[in-house]
XYZ file of C-alpha atoms in Angstrom:
686
model
C 7.645 -3.453 23.740
C 7.628 -6.995 25.147
C 8.782 -7.253 28.758
C 10.763 -9.966 30.061
C 8.005 -11.403 32.360
C 5.548 -11.453 29.388
C 8.286 -13.308 27.468
C 8.872 -15.670 30.200
C 5.111 -16.441 30.499
C 5.093 -16.740 26.817
C 7.371 -19.316 27.062
C 5.962 -21.364 29.641
C 2.893 -21.272 27.777
C 4.560 -22.606 24.763
C 6.027 -25.486 26.571
C 2.396 -26.723 26.758
C 1.585 -26.461 23.327
C 1.529 -29.908 21.489
C 3.326 -29.624 17.798
C 1.308 -29.916 15.107
C 1.668 -31.007 11.804
C 3.080 -28.281 9.235
C 0.117 -29.196 7.010
C -2.166 -27.569 9.166
C -3.236 -23.734 10.167
C -2.583 -23.079 14.073
C -5.111 -20.560 14.643
C -4.184 -18.398 17.669
C -7.354 -17.780 20.003
C -7.552 -15.868 23.447
C -10.189 -17.003 25.298
C -11.698 -20.410 26.600
C -14.571 -20.197 24.661
C -12.529 -19.427 21.527
C -10.470 -22.224 22.121
C -13.431 -24.626 22.276
C -15.001 -23.332 19.133
C -11.608 -23.311 17.454
C -11.081 -27.254 18.842
C -14.795 -28.289 17.478
C -13.664 -26.905 14.160
C -10.317 -28.683 14.247
C -12.262 -32.057 14.811
C -14.573 -31.195 11.932
C -11.666 -30.229 9.779
C -8.314 -31.664 10.559
C -6.423 -28.953 8.690
C -6.884 -26.295 11.762
C -4.836 -26.983 15.065
C -5.438 -24.326 17.954
C -2.951 -22.757 19.778
C -4.315 -20.364 22.746
C -2.917 -17.088 24.225
C -3.678 -14.389 26.679
C -4.253 -11.845 24.240
C -3.900 -10.298 20.847
C -0.322 -8.993 21.496
C 0.884 -13.028 22.550
C -0.801 -14.315 19.409
C 1.368 -11.650 17.286
C 4.344 -12.554 19.026
C 3.415 -16.129 18.542
C 2.921 -15.990 14.951
C 5.837 -13.995 14.326
C 7.982 -16.525 15.924
C 6.395 -19.661 13.659
C 4.630 -21.075 16.694
C 0.984 -19.717 15.655
C 0.206 -19.318 12.163
C -2.912 -16.691 11.932
C -5.589 -14.704 13.907
C -8.288 -11.928 12.993
C -7.510 -8.795 14.387
C -9.192 -5.529 14.338
C -7.589 -2.238 12.992
C -5.801 -1.134 16.250
C -4.038 -4.665 16.561
C -3.467 -4.904 12.363
C -1.484 -1.664 13.049
C 0.413 -3.189 15.686
C 0.842 -6.616 13.965
C 2.358 -4.443 10.948
C 4.995 -2.891 13.050
C 8.769 -3.678 11.848
C 9.382 -5.865 14.964
C 6.297 -7.944 14.268
C 5.913 -7.436 10.314
C 2.711 -9.456 9.894
C 0.739 -9.025 6.774
C -3.391 -8.821 6.310
C -4.444 -11.746 3.873
C -8.313 -11.754 4.128
C -10.794 -9.492 5.141
C -14.322 -9.704 6.928
C -17.318 -8.865 4.510
C -20.394 -8.157 6.560
C -22.768 -6.720 3.749
C -24.301 -8.522 0.400
C -21.844 -6.017 -1.500
C -18.055 -6.165 -1.817
C -18.096 -3.746 1.188
C -15.040 -4.141 3.845
C -15.728 -1.509 5.808
C -17.801 -0.980 8.654
C -18.716 2.353 11.165
C -17.369 3.327 14.244
C -20.710 4.416 16.235
C -21.283 6.162 19.938
C -24.172 4.563 21.156
C -26.792 6.006 24.010
C -29.895 5.160 25.577
C -32.639 6.815 23.683
C -33.642 9.186 26.896
C -30.487 9.801 28.153
C -30.570 13.630 27.160
C -27.172 14.587 26.219
C -25.394 14.853 22.873
C -21.391 14.536 21.884
C -20.241 17.546 23.276
C -21.822 16.783 26.804
C -19.817 13.685 27.380
C -17.382 15.221 29.664
C -18.046 13.489 33.237
C -20.202 10.799 31.825
C -19.297 7.033 32.167
C -18.264 5.310 29.058
C -17.761 1.749 27.541
C -14.866 0.988 25.620
C -14.212 -2.704 23.594
C -10.711 -2.469 24.382
C -7.769 -0.206 24.788
C -6.328 0.323 21.468
C -9.265 -1.058 19.497
C -10.527 0.660 16.381
C -14.382 1.368 17.234
C -13.963 1.091 20.946
C -10.742 3.251 21.571
C -8.601 4.878 18.747
C -11.566 6.205 16.848
C -13.846 7.754 19.785
C -10.710 9.399 21.332
C -9.399 10.686 18.198
C -12.702 11.962 17.225
C -13.415 13.594 20.850
C -9.738 15.303 20.364
C -10.130 16.322 16.890
C -13.056 18.088 18.141
C -11.465 19.612 20.734
C -14.026 17.928 23.256
C -10.772 15.953 24.781
C -7.672 18.080 25.479
C -4.659 16.338 25.689
C -1.805 18.641 25.213
C 0.727 15.087 24.428
C 2.961 12.601 25.639
C 5.291 14.496 27.254
C 2.989 16.397 29.575
C 0.481 13.620 30.056
C -0.466 10.237 28.848
C -3.207 9.802 26.519
C -4.830 7.242 29.414
C -4.794 9.959 31.917
C -6.312 12.567 29.857
C -8.860 10.152 29.097
C -9.442 9.526 32.532
C -9.845 13.165 33.658
C -12.634 13.520 30.803
C -15.050 10.436 31.909
C -15.972 10.238 35.100
C -15.309 6.294 35.174
C -14.770 4.055 32.087
C -14.309 0.195 31.197
C -11.717 0.143 28.634
C -10.403 -3.809 28.804
C -6.525 -3.801 28.629
C -6.183 -0.319 31.018
C -3.998 -0.682 34.037
C -6.007 -2.189 36.513
C -6.852 -0.057 39.525
C -7.254 2.997 37.189
C -10.278 4.904 36.107
C -10.421 2.842 32.885
C -11.160 -0.095 34.926
C -13.500 0.849 37.391
C -16.828 -0.039 35.538
C -15.220 -3.240 34.390
C -16.912 -6.514 35.579
C -13.697 -8.983 35.207
C -10.186 -8.662 35.283
C -9.855 -5.865 32.896
C -7.919 -7.714 30.785
C -8.373 -7.273 27.018
C -9.742 -10.812 26.871
C -12.817 -12.877 27.128
C -12.029 -12.901 30.934
C -13.399 -9.463 30.791
C -17.211 -9.691 30.801
C -17.636 -6.072 29.407
C -14.551 -6.650 26.458
C -15.430 -6.330 23.077
C -18.517 -5.071 21.450
C -20.835 -7.417 22.813
C -19.340 -6.756 26.027
C -19.185 -2.621 25.501
C -22.967 -2.687 24.694
C -23.564 -4.939 28.030
C -21.624 -2.323 29.826
C -24.175 0.412 28.841
C -27.108 -1.751 28.597
C -26.630 -3.172 32.408
C -26.262 0.796 33.283
C -22.686 0.566 34.383
C -21.912 3.006 31.475
C -23.544 5.991 29.789
C -21.957 5.660 26.102
C -20.763 2.558 24.410
C -18.204 3.001 21.546
C -18.926 -0.142 19.584
C -19.310 -0.873 15.675
C -22.782 -0.413 13.455
C -23.851 -3.872 13.658
C -23.525 -4.334 17.515
C -26.816 -3.367 18.672
C -29.477 -6.403 18.503
C -32.425 -5.687 16.311
C -35.091 -6.279 19.122
C -33.204 -3.673 21.008
C -32.693 -0.847 18.647
C -35.574 0.934 19.402
C -34.251 1.636 22.833
C -30.927 3.390 21.790
C -29.813 6.074 19.544
C -26.397 7.310 17.804
C -24.210 10.446 18.665
C -23.322 12.314 15.864
C -20.417 14.361 15.547
C -22.804 17.401 14.871
C -24.036 17.266 18.024
C -27.232 16.048 17.162
C -28.911 12.258 17.635
C -29.718 9.913 15.094
C -31.364 6.155 15.171
C -29.581 3.056 15.193
C -30.120 2.136 11.650
C -29.011 5.598 10.574
C -25.382 4.917 11.050
C -23.971 5.901 7.220
C -25.152 9.768 8.192
C -24.558 9.306 12.138
C -21.227 7.887 12.489
C -17.473 8.612 14.113
C -15.620 7.042 11.302
C -15.729 4.503 8.314
C -12.952 1.925 9.127
C -11.645 -1.217 7.651
C -13.008 -4.374 8.632
C -11.231 -7.087 11.011
C -8.679 -8.834 8.667
C -6.837 -12.220 9.552
C -3.141 -11.657 9.613
C -0.240 -13.730 9.255
C 3.487 -13.656 8.412
C 4.833 -12.462 5.157
C 4.858 -15.733 3.419
C 3.088 -16.436 0.418
C 2.974 -19.844 0.198
C 1.389 -19.784 3.956
C -1.214 -17.141 2.810
C -2.368 -19.430 0.053
C -2.559 -22.476 2.212
C -4.721 -20.049 4.969
C -7.317 -19.263 2.251
C -7.605 -22.470 0.967
C -8.163 -23.933 4.155
C -10.587 -21.479 5.272
C -12.491 -22.219 1.894
C -12.825 -25.769 2.760
C -15.145 -25.227 5.762
C -18.901 -25.479 4.731
C -21.695 -23.420 5.919
C -21.463 -20.792 8.367
C -19.464 -22.518 11.058
C -16.985 -20.084 10.914
C -19.183 -17.203 11.752
C -21.315 -18.487 14.348
C -21.153 -18.658 18.134
C -24.172 -20.545 18.645
C -23.671 -23.272 21.129
C -20.630 -21.114 23.174
C -23.266 -18.418 24.634
C -22.899 -15.932 26.273
C -19.719 -15.415 24.267
C -19.768 -14.002 20.717
C -17.548 -13.377 17.547
C -15.309 -15.866 18.306
C -12.584 -16.577 15.733
C -14.256 -14.535 13.114
C -17.189 -11.811 14.186
C -20.823 -13.238 13.739
C -21.916 -10.918 11.536
C -19.481 -11.787 8.872
C -21.202 -13.007 5.621
C -17.995 -14.199 3.614
C -14.321 -13.722 3.451
C -12.373 -11.854 1.006
C -8.966 -12.624 0.025
C -6.488 -9.221 -0.401
C -4.204 -8.490 -2.612
C -0.773 -10.043 -2.107
C 0.739 -6.656 -1.837
C -1.516 -5.472 1.147
C 0.457 -4.375 4.177
C -0.969 -3.186 7.385
C -0.790 0.266 6.460
C -2.258 -0.195 2.848
C -5.298 -2.009 4.533
C -5.939 0.633 7.161
C -5.477 3.641 5.012
C -3.573 6.883 5.710
C -6.205 8.463 7.594
C -6.541 5.655 10.162
C -3.015 5.025 10.647
C -2.715 8.870 11.427
C -5.377 8.772 14.156
C -3.251 5.929 15.703
C -0.191 7.586 15.411
C -1.338 10.916 16.876
C -2.913 8.758 19.911
C 0.547 7.509 20.214
C 2.019 10.858 20.200
C 4.151 9.337 17.095
C 6.054 12.356 15.266
C 5.542 12.010 11.462
C 8.894 11.124 9.990
C 8.268 13.901 7.411
C 7.850 16.627 9.954
C 11.274 15.288 11.775
C 13.559 16.801 9.391
C 13.667 19.888 7.291
C 15.665 17.233 4.427
C 13.862 15.603 1.485
C 14.017 11.675 1.660
C 14.506 10.801 -2.177
C 13.958 7.268 -3.001
C 16.685 5.694 -5.086
C 15.936 2.331 -7.024
C 18.911 -0.016 -7.013
C 22.629 0.509 -5.950
C 23.219 2.592 -8.933
C 20.702 5.377 -7.933
C 22.057 5.135 -4.341
C 25.328 5.905 -5.421
C 24.244 8.823 -7.313
C 21.726 9.895 -4.583
C 24.725 9.956 -2.211
C 26.804 11.817 -4.520
C 23.855 14.539 -4.684
C 23.710 14.494 -1.216
C 27.583 15.108 -0.836
C 27.314 18.073 -3.059
C 25.291 20.129 -0.855
C 27.944 20.395 1.385
C 26.797 18.619 4.258
C 23.488 21.160 4.327
C 20.301 18.611 5.763
C 19.197 18.650 2.263
C 18.783 15.050 0.909
C 18.120 11.818 2.367
C 18.947 9.057 0.356
C 16.579 6.284 0.944
C 16.684 2.809 -1.243
C 14.250 0.441 -2.588
C 14.264 -2.606 -5.002
C 11.906 -1.212 -7.322
C 9.998 2.036 -8.190
C 6.684 0.057 -6.640
C 8.676 0.002 -3.576
C 9.772 3.678 -3.633
C 5.684 4.674 -4.027
C 4.953 2.580 -1.162
C 8.122 4.178 0.986
C 6.383 7.459 0.031
C 3.016 6.603 1.148
C 4.260 5.202 4.470
C 6.323 8.825 5.066
C 9.434 6.889 4.749
C 10.499 8.597 1.805
C 8.988 11.823 0.169
C 9.527 11.495 -3.814
C 10.568 9.877 -6.809
C 10.825 10.596 -10.518
C 8.682 8.028 -12.349
C 7.115 7.800 -15.777
C 3.629 7.601 -16.883
C 2.668 3.906 -16.049
C 4.116 4.529 -12.542
C 2.308 7.867 -12.542
C -1.067 6.203 -12.974
C -0.223 3.653 -10.318
C 0.912 6.471 -7.655
C -2.086 8.398 -8.517
C -4.524 5.800 -7.646
C -2.661 5.438 -4.116
C -3.290 8.874 -3.229
C 0.090 10.822 -4.751
C 0.237 13.266 -7.167
C 2.831 14.507 -9.666
C 4.336 17.860 -8.585
C 6.951 18.795 -11.320
C 7.589 17.205 -14.662
C 10.976 16.680 -16.288
C 11.175 19.035 -19.536
C 13.361 17.654 -22.770
C 13.444 21.187 -24.745
C 16.167 23.626 -23.445
C 14.337 26.610 -25.248
C 11.136 26.105 -22.800
C 12.889 26.110 -19.322
C 12.582 29.202 -17.472
C 9.263 30.308 -19.134
C 5.770 30.040 -17.573
C 2.670 28.718 -19.394
C 4.471 26.207 -21.455
C 3.209 22.782 -22.188
C 5.012 19.830 -20.616
C 7.386 17.734 -22.285
C 6.177 14.585 -24.316
C 8.185 11.945 -26.274
C 7.437 9.252 -28.795
C 6.894 5.637 -27.687
C 8.658 3.525 -30.554
C 9.370 0.350 -31.920
C 12.993 -0.122 -32.765
C 14.233 -3.275 -34.740
C 17.763 -3.916 -36.698
C 17.345 -3.460 -40.594
C 18.830 -6.527 -41.311
C 15.536 -8.471 -39.567
C 13.426 -7.287 -42.363
C 10.574 -7.355 -39.445
C 7.504 -5.550 -39.933
C 4.984 -5.067 -37.056
C 2.316 -7.473 -38.967
C 5.530 -10.164 -38.443
C 6.305 -9.428 -34.670
C 4.095 -12.444 -33.502
C 6.516 -15.252 -32.408
C 9.780 -13.008 -32.295
C 11.404 -12.101 -29.021
C 10.884 -8.636 -27.183
C 12.681 -6.348 -24.887
C 10.746 -4.128 -22.631
C 12.154 -1.285 -20.470
C 10.248 -2.784 -17.621
C 6.534 -4.010 -16.846
C 4.170 -1.290 -16.291
C 6.703 1.191 -17.938
C 4.998 3.303 -20.706
C 7.194 3.389 -23.741
C 8.142 -0.162 -22.871
C 5.002 -2.026 -21.541
C 1.554 -0.039 -21.535
C 1.472 1.476 -24.924
C 2.894 -1.574 -27.475
C 1.076 -3.932 -24.968
C -2.011 -1.803 -25.180
C -1.875 -2.190 -28.868
C -1.091 -5.952 -29.009
C -3.897 -6.323 -26.287
C -6.466 -4.586 -28.907
C -5.331 -7.217 -31.418
C -5.215 -10.198 -29.570
C -8.789 -9.343 -27.507
C -7.147 -11.331 -24.743
C -4.442 -10.931 -22.214
C -2.272 -14.060 -22.949
C 0.638 -11.708 -24.110
C 2.934 -14.883 -23.729
C 1.041 -16.385 -26.968
C 2.284 -13.289 -29.080
C 5.702 -13.329 -27.958
C 7.823 -16.251 -28.035
C 10.163 -14.939 -25.093
C 11.470 -11.489 -23.899
C 12.786 -9.426 -21.131
C 10.410 -7.257 -19.098
C 11.950 -6.606 -15.740
C 9.575 -6.738 -13.172
C 7.394 -9.656 -14.493
C 7.654 -12.762 -12.643
C 10.488 -14.670 -12.511
C 8.970 -17.772 -14.097
C 7.506 -15.672 -17.021
C 7.832 -15.894 -20.507
C 9.180 -12.379 -20.279
C 12.084 -12.991 -18.146
C 13.306 -15.344 -20.133
C 15.462 -13.037 -22.360
C 16.814 -11.050 -19.191
C 20.671 -11.025 -17.979
C 20.662 -9.438 -14.471
C 23.742 -8.009 -13.821
C 26.225 -10.573 -15.427
C 26.809 -12.781 -12.537
C 27.556 -16.297 -13.286
C 25.577 -18.209 -10.760
C 23.148 -16.761 -8.263
C 22.203 -13.451 -10.007
C 19.428 -11.964 -8.107
C 19.402 -9.125 -10.241
C 18.012 -11.187 -13.139
C 14.559 -9.584 -14.473
C 14.602 -7.246 -11.539
C 13.258 -3.672 -12.590
C 16.196 -1.835 -11.346
C 19.527 -0.497 -12.711
C 21.001 -3.910 -11.303
C 19.402 -5.328 -14.357
C 21.461 -4.538 -17.522
C 18.461 -4.998 -19.813
C 16.369 -2.572 -17.748
C 15.154 1.016 -18.692
C 15.403 2.488 -22.270
C 19.320 1.694 -22.769
C 18.553 -1.642 -21.269
C 16.092 -2.687 -24.020
C 17.976 -1.096 -26.689
C 20.948 -2.859 -25.277
C 18.914 -6.337 -25.465
C 18.052 -5.653 -28.995
C 21.773 -4.993 -29.645
C 22.635 -8.486 -27.973
C 20.280 -9.932 -29.751
C 18.734 -11.344 -27.014
C 15.697 -9.762 -28.587
C 14.152 -8.942 -32.349
C 12.395 -5.922 -31.149
C 12.865 -3.192 -28.631
C 9.970 -0.886 -27.159
C 11.659 2.272 -26.225
C 11.699 6.326 -26.524
C 12.486 7.873 -29.648
C 15.744 9.326 -28.526
C 17.027 6.257 -27.186
C 19.015 5.153 -30.165
C 20.655 8.253 -30.712
C 21.438 8.417 -27.200
C 23.147 5.033 -27.496
C 25.168 5.235 -30.482
C 27.957 7.374 -32.652
C 30.012 7.402 -29.723
C 27.449 8.207 -27.388
C 26.029 6.287 -24.317
C 27.803 3.643 -21.954
C 30.948 1.652 -23.240
C 28.553 -1.474 -24.807
C 27.094 1.140 -27.379
C 30.659 2.135 -28.501
C 30.143 -0.088 -31.595
C 26.553 1.068 -32.314
C 25.389 2.808 -35.500
C 22.267 4.249 -35.617
C 21.893 3.559 -39.331
C 21.696 -0.218 -38.454
C 18.216 0.415 -37.197
C 14.703 1.171 -37.847
C 11.572 2.205 -36.713
C 8.416 -0.165 -37.664
C 4.465 0.580 -36.475
C 1.028 -0.923 -37.255
C 0.228 -0.775 -41.004
C 3.426 1.059 -42.312
C 6.812 0.356 -43.721
C 9.595 0.418 -41.662
C 11.416 3.754 -41.488
C 14.520 5.554 -40.554
C 15.273 5.809 -36.587
C 15.017 9.819 -37.022
C 11.286 9.734 -38.620
C 9.813 8.871 -35.244
C 7.242 11.929 -36.150
C 5.664 9.854 -38.810
C 6.221 6.135 -37.228
C 5.803 5.774 -33.769
C 2.996 4.412 -31.464
C 2.153 7.050 -29.420
C 2.950 10.319 -27.899
C 3.321 10.011 -24.031
C 3.803 12.131 -21.207
C 7.197 13.070 -19.870
C 8.610 11.724 -16.478
C 7.173 13.379 -13.247
C 8.378 13.956 -9.970
C 5.429 12.406 -7.559
C 4.931 13.168 -3.715
C 2.270 13.085 -1.049
C -0.324 16.456 -1.505
C 1.095 17.573 2.296
C 4.353 18.090 1.480
C 3.881 18.892 -2.462
C 5.015 22.530 -1.514
C 8.237 21.599 0.024
C 9.353 19.115 -2.551
C 8.580 21.822 -5.238
C 10.720 24.657 -3.642
C 13.590 22.087 -3.244
C 13.798 20.790 -6.309
C 13.693 24.159 -8.304
C 16.093 25.315 -5.831
C 18.620 22.279 -6.621
C 18.356 22.483 -10.211
C 19.378 26.266 -10.265
C 22.370 25.015 -8.118
C 23.490 22.116 -9.924
C 22.050 22.234 -13.604
C 21.765 26.051 -14.659
C 24.508 27.461 -12.636
C 27.934 25.885 -12.703
C 28.070 23.182 -9.981
C 31.540 24.108 -7.906
C 32.171 20.000 -7.470
C 30.971 19.132 -11.177
C 27.782 17.196 -10.010
C 25.084 17.200 -12.624
C 21.638 16.444 -11.638
C 20.373 15.190 -14.956
C 23.665 13.067 -15.890
C 24.648 9.600 -15.148
C 27.708 8.967 -16.008
C 28.864 5.362 -17.229
C 25.180 4.454 -16.263
C 21.825 5.912 -17.947
C 19.038 7.723 -16.671
C 19.446 7.727 -12.764
C 16.964 9.551 -10.641
C 16.101 11.275 -13.603
C 16.186 10.848 -17.540
C 19.361 11.965 -18.886
C 17.769 13.860 -21.665
C 16.308 16.393 -18.842
C 16.934 19.885 -19.391
C 15.210 21.381 -16.544
C 12.172 20.109 -13.933
C 9.046 22.504 -14.425
C 6.034 22.863 -11.659
C 3.144 20.851 -12.340
C 0.182 23.077 -11.701
C -1.430 22.841 -8.343
C -4.584 20.530 -8.178
C -3.537 18.900 -11.152
C -4.778 15.292 -11.027
C -2.797 12.456 -12.597
C -5.479 11.826 -15.015
C -5.300 15.604 -16.473
C -1.535 15.199 -16.238
C -1.424 11.982 -18.297
C -4.094 13.015 -20.570
C -7.130 11.334 -21.796
C -5.442 9.165 -24.883
C -2.807 7.678 -22.395
C -5.083 7.308 -19.320
C -7.529 5.248 -21.447
C -4.766 2.867 -22.845
C -3.882 2.299 -19.023
C -7.377 1.666 -18.392
C -7.605 -0.953 -21.211
C -4.659 -2.639 -20.054
C -6.071 -2.956 -16.676
C -8.425 -5.316 -17.788
C -5.703 -7.813 -17.689
C -5.173 -7.938 -14.026
C -1.783 -9.531 -14.320
C -0.621 -5.795 -15.601
C -2.115 -4.194 -12.594
C 0.699 -3.437 -10.048
C 0.358 -5.334 -6.841
C 0.768 -1.797 -5.194
C -2.141 -0.417 -7.543
C -4.430 -3.466 -6.535
C -3.937 -2.845 -2.615
C -4.390 0.803 -3.029
C -7.601 0.458 -4.740
C -8.895 -2.838 -2.653
C -11.334 -0.811 -0.598
C -11.685 2.771 0.407
C -13.046 3.713 3.764
């Protein structure tokens, strides 16, 4: 939390900053030497300007306030910058090796002949890069706690800093309270800035080298090449190793430092373009600014790597590292704070049904309804423990699996299989539907208008576009269809032209949105797109026409006759919609409930109990889990008869099956068909 004194000091400092043009990147720096390097860089490349602050927190505050634009931070500060009160985003990562690796090793360095191992650190003198820093604090302290070497009963009993003071005899942890044992070894003002001689990687190593401390917590690149023979690494198995043996002997592998800025895509693009305009190694060298090192960027940086636009602090750092930070802060996991299941609802219609579900439980702490604008946003909320579960289609199961989530239950569409063990999961047929009057065949689709359930959805996108991709041998699907509606596509895409949104005459933010607020979203929505003549073909599931014709379905479908429609498929004449077994694009897996592995059992037990209450038995207030009233397929598909447990340990690939997994992998050759969340989840794995 920012104190009034800090804000006052910051405002005073801001008053001294000369206004810079809006077409420059205002880089935030935290030391005199860093400011000198920045101003030299700005003189050579006027696209840069420099803003000096006392420390990284003040820079984070300035960037949030729009008074600076960017700074390079380590993992601990990236976590801080990503908190909701700052909401900054990592956009560019440092890379330290010729490979595409964007991670580094946190290590414990000691003198070669000092004669102790990691189990003997109690009572020793320690050197840290800074309080809350990744390699210098979060990882080593978290490791000592996990190994039961450092006892910490929690923040309600004793502060973490006090526990560390009780463990080491003396330390230098820049950023700690001045006058405490954590500042005893420091040579300067103990601030988390270059004003402290022992701050940062080189500072912590100098703390060890000069004899002030006995162990330095740094990264694997810190010890100079000509001094490696004098030092060793402490391994978690209580042995030692040579400095270059860091791949085997380290405390953790963690994400590299990254450039953070406000969540503004245009600004992120401008920062990237500006940095790539700098020639040579000027960005990654501190020569001429000795004894300072790692100014603006780490000197060991080989190149910069652009991060996916959907990346945020949590996805960049990873669940394991975020959990370490949260445990060191004494934060209670949101998932364990309540016995209720946090269900993620997409859009206002689903939220209304979820609230009805919650009310039907009679006020018991059973359901907490969280809202997101898209299923992808729901998956991200589950990853970040802001939600627990959501039911998604196969394409979204693939993305969820790539992000570490698992299928826990699967929708069953055949009532006779409910309650029976060992029954195979439901599947359905992905079909292409046209009006009989159109005389269309699969071979005549080029140049027509298309209706899709949504980008990345199984029957509505992955299957048909996978087939078309094989035919085209390229990824420009806009050259195949003249226009279409595929909710979730880019607003300026060919596949948003036919979307209609919520029907508002002006300012309709729901247009082409991947939620029920877009009238052409989902199975019924894609069929409605065809019915309204907004498209010539609808890619849906085999039961959609039946569910929205002959008096079935919502009001718009009251005049629909199934006999007016037929199915088309490659190398075959059109057939009646009832003949899907002989004319379909693929047989695909049923929708599944996805969740985190750590709460899988909780979610399974809850939902199996809920369906007994609201599906298999007569609900006292009439609520039905698998019925959606005037809307369709809210929370679950309306054709669902029950949920069946997915056997524990089933991977997302095994659940989806090799045929469908191969279809998605093929489609992923077109990068625009890889959801942003999936790109962020698979960018690196530390």
